[in-house]
mmCIF file of C-alpha atoms in Angstrom:
data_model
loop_
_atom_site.group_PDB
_atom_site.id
_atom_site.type_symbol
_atom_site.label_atom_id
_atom_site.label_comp_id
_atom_site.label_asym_id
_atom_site.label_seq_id
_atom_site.Cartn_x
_atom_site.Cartn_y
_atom_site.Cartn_z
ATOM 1 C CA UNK W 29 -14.497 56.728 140.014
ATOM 2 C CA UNK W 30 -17.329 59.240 140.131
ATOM 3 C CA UNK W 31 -20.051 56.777 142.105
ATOM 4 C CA UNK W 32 -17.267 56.065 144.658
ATOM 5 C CA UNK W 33 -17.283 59.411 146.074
ATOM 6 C CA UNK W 34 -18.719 60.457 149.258
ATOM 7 C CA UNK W 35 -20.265 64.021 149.148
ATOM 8 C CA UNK W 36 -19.725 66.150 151.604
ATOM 9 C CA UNK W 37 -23.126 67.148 153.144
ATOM 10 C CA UNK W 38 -21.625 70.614 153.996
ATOM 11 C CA UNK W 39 -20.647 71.054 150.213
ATOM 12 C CA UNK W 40 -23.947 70.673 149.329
ATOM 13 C CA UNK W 41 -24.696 73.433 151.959
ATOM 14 C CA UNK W 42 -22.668 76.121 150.751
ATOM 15 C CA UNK W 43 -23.313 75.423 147.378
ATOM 16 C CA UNK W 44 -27.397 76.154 147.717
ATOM 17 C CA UNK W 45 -25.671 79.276 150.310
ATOM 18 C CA UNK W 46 -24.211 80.374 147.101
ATOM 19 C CA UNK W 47 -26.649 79.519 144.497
ATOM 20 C CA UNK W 48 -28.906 81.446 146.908
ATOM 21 C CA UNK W 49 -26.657 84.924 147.249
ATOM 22 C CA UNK W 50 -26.274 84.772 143.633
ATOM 23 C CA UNK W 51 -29.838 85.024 142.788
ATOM 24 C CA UNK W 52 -30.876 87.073 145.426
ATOM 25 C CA UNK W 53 -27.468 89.481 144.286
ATOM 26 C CA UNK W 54 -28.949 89.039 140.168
ATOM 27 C CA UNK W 55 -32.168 90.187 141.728
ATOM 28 C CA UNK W 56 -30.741 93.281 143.104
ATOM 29 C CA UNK W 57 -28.923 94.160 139.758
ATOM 30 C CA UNK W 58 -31.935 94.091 137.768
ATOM 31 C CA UNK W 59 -34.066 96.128 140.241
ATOM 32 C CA UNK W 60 -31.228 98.563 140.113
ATOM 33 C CA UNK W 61 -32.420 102.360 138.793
ATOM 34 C CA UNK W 62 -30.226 103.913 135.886
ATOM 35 C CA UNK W 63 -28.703 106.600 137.915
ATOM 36 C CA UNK W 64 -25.371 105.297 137.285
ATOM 37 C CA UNK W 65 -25.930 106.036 133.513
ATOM 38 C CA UNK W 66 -26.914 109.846 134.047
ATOM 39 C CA UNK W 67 -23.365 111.253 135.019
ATOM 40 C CA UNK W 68 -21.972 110.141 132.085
ATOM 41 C CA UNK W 69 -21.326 112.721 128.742
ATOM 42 C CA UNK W 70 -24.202 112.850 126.287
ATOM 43 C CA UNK W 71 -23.343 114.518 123.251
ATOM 44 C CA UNK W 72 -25.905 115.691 121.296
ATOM 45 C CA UNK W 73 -26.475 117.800 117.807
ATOM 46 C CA UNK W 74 -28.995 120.222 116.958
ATOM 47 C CA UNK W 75 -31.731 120.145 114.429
ATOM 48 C CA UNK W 76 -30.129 121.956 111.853
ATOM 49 C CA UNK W 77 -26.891 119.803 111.620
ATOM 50 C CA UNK W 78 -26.620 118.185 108.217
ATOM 51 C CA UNK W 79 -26.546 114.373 107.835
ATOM 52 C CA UNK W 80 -22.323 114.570 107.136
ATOM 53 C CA UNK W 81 -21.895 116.648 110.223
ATOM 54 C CA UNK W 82 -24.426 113.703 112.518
ATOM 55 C CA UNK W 83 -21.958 110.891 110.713
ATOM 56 C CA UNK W 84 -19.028 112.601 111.891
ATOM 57 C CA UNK W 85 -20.015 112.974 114.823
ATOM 58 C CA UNK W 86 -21.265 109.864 115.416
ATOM 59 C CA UNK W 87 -17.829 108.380 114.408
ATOM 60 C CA UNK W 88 -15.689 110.706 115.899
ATOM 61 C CA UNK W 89 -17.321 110.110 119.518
ATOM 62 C CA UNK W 90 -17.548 106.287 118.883
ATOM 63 C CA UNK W 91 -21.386 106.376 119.678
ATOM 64 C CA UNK W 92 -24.481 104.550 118.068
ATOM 65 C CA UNK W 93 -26.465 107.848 118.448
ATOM 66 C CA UNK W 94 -27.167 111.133 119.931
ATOM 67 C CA UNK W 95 -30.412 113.400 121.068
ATOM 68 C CA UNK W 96 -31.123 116.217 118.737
ATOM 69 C CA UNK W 97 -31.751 119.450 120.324
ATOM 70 C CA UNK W 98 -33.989 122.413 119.180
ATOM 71 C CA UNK W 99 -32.944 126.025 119.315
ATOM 72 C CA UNK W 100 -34.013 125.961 122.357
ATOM 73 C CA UNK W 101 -32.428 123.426 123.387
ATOM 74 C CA UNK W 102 -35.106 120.750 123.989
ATOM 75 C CA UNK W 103 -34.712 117.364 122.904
ATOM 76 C CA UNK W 104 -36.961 116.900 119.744
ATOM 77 C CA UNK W 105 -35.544 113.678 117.968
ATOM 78 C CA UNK W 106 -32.682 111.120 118.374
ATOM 79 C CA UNK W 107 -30.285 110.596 115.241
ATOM 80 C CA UNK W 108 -28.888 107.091 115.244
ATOM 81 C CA UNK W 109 -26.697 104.872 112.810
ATOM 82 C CA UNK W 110 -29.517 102.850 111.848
ATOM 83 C CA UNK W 111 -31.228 106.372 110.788
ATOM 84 C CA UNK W 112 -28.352 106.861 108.335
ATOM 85 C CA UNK W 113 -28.209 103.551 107.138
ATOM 86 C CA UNK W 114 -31.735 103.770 106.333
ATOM 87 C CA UNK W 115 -31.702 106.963 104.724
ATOM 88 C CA UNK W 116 -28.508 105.880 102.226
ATOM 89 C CA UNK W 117 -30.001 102.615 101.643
ATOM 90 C CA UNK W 118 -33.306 105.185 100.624
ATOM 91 C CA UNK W 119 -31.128 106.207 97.710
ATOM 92 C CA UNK W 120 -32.214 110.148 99.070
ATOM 93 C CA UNK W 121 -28.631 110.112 100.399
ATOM 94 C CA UNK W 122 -27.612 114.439 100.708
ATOM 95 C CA UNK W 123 -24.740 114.820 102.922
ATOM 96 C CA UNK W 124 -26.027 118.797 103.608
ATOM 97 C CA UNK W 125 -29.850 117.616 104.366
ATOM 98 C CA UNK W 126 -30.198 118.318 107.500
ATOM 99 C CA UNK W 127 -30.722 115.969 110.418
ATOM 100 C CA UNK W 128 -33.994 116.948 110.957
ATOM 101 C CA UNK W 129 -35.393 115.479 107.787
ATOM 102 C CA UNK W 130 -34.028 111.871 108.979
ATOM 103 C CA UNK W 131 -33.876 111.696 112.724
ATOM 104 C CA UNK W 132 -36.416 109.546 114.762
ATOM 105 C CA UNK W 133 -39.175 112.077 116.276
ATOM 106 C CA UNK W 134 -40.692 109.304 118.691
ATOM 107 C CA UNK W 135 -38.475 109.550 121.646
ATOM 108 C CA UNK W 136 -38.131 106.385 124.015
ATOM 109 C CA UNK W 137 -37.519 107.537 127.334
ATOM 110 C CA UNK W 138 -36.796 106.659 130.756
ATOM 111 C CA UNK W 139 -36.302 108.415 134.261
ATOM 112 C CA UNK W 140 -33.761 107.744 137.188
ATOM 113 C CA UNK W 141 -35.801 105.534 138.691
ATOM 114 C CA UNK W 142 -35.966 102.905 135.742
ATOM 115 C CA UNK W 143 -34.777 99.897 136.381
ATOM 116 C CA UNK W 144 -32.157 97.886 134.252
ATOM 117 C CA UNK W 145 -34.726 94.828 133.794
ATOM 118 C CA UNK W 146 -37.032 97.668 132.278
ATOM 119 C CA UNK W 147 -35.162 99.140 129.781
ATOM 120 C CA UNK W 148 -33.677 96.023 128.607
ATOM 121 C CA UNK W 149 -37.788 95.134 127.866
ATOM 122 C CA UNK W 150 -38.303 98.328 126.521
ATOM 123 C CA UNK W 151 -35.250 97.770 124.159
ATOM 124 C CA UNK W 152 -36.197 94.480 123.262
ATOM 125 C CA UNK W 153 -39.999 95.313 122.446
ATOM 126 C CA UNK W 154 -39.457 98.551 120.678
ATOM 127 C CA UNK W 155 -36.230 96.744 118.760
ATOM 128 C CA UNK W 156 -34.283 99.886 119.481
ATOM 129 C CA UNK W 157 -30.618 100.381 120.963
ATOM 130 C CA UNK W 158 -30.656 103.296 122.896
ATOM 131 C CA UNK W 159 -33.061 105.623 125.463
ATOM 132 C CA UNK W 160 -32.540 108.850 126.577
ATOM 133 C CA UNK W 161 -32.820 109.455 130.153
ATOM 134 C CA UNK W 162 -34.720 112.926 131.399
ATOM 135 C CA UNK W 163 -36.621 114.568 133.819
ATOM 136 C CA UNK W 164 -38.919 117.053 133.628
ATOM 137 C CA UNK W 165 -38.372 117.015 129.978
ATOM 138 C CA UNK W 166 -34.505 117.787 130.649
ATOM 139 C CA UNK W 167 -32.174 115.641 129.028
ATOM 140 C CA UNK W 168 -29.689 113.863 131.830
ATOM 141 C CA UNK W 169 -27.850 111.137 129.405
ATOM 142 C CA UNK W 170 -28.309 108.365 127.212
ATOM 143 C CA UNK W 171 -28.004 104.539 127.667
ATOM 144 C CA UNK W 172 -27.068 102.132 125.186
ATOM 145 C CA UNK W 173 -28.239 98.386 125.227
ATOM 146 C CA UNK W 174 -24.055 97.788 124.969
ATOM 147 C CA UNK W 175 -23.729 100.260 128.413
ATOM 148 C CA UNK W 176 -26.607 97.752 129.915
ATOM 149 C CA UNK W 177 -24.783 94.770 129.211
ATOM 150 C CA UNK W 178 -21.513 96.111 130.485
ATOM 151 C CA UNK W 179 -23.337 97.292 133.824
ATOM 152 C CA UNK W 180 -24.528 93.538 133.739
ATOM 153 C CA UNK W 181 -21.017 91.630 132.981
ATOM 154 C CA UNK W 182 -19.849 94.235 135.666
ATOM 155 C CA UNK W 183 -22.088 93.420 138.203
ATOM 156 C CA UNK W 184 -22.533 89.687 137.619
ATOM 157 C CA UNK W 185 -18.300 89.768 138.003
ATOM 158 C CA UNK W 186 -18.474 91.738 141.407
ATOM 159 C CA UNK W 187 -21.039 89.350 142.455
ATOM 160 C CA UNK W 188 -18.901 85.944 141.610
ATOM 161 C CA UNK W 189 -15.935 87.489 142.851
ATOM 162 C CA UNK W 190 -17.669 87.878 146.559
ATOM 163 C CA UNK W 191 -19.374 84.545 146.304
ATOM 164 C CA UNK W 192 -16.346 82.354 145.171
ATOM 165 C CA UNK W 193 -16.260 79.138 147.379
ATOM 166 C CA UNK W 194 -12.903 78.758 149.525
ATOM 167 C CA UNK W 195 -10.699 76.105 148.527
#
């Protein structure tokens, strides 16, 4: 029986112990910058791609979206699968318009320096799925509300695996 059981005093110990490095480790995680998302490959199309070359992309690279880039190559707009879905659900659907007629022209951003508890806010307010990171209005990456939950799983994982109780 359950009420005939003494507990162990030092159980209860190392339990809070634990409790305790996992929140302070959770902590850590979400105060974490997004660094770690900059080194990865952005691809990206330009302005004048048409809306069948974006969708192949887009499928072909097994990505949500990508940053739009001027002649110059500055970032003016992000082109996402909600953008498409929108526009065919429009009824305007022209597989040669070009991207530029559909694409999102209010760019979320974020620097190095965000944290992981910040964008997931920013992703949650603005209802959006991805951010582009730059600096000094130079594109570094892009992160995806699916590469912040993987970071998350990843971390949280790490952090269990370190503070496991010995049998």
């Amino acid at each position: 029986h359950k009420g005939n059981k003494k507990q162990n005093p030092n159980n209860k110990r190392n339990n809070s112990t634990i409790r305790t490095s996992i929140c302070r480790t959770l902590c850590l995680i979400l105060k974490q910058d997004c660094r770690w998302m900059s080194k990865r490959k952005c691809y990206t199309l330009t302005e004048t791609d048409t809306v069948k070359t974006a969708s192949q992309n887009l499928h072909e690279k097994k990505v949500g979206s990508m940053p739009v880039l001027n002649k110059d190559n500055n970032v003016v707009g992000i082109i996402s699968e909600r953008d498409l879905s929108q526009f065919i659900y429009a009824e305007r659907f022209n597989s040669n318009l070009p991207i530029s007629q559909i694409m999102t022209k209010e760019l979320v951003t974020c620097d190095l320096n965000t944290s992981v508890t910040e964008l997931m806010d920013e992703m949650t307010e603005k209802k959006i799925r991805h951010i582009l990171i730059m600096e000094d209005k130079k594109l570094l990456g892009i992160v995806s509300i699916g590469d912040v939950v993987n970071h998350l799983i990843d971390k949280i994982k790490d952090c269990l695996l370190y503070t496991s109780p010995s049998p």
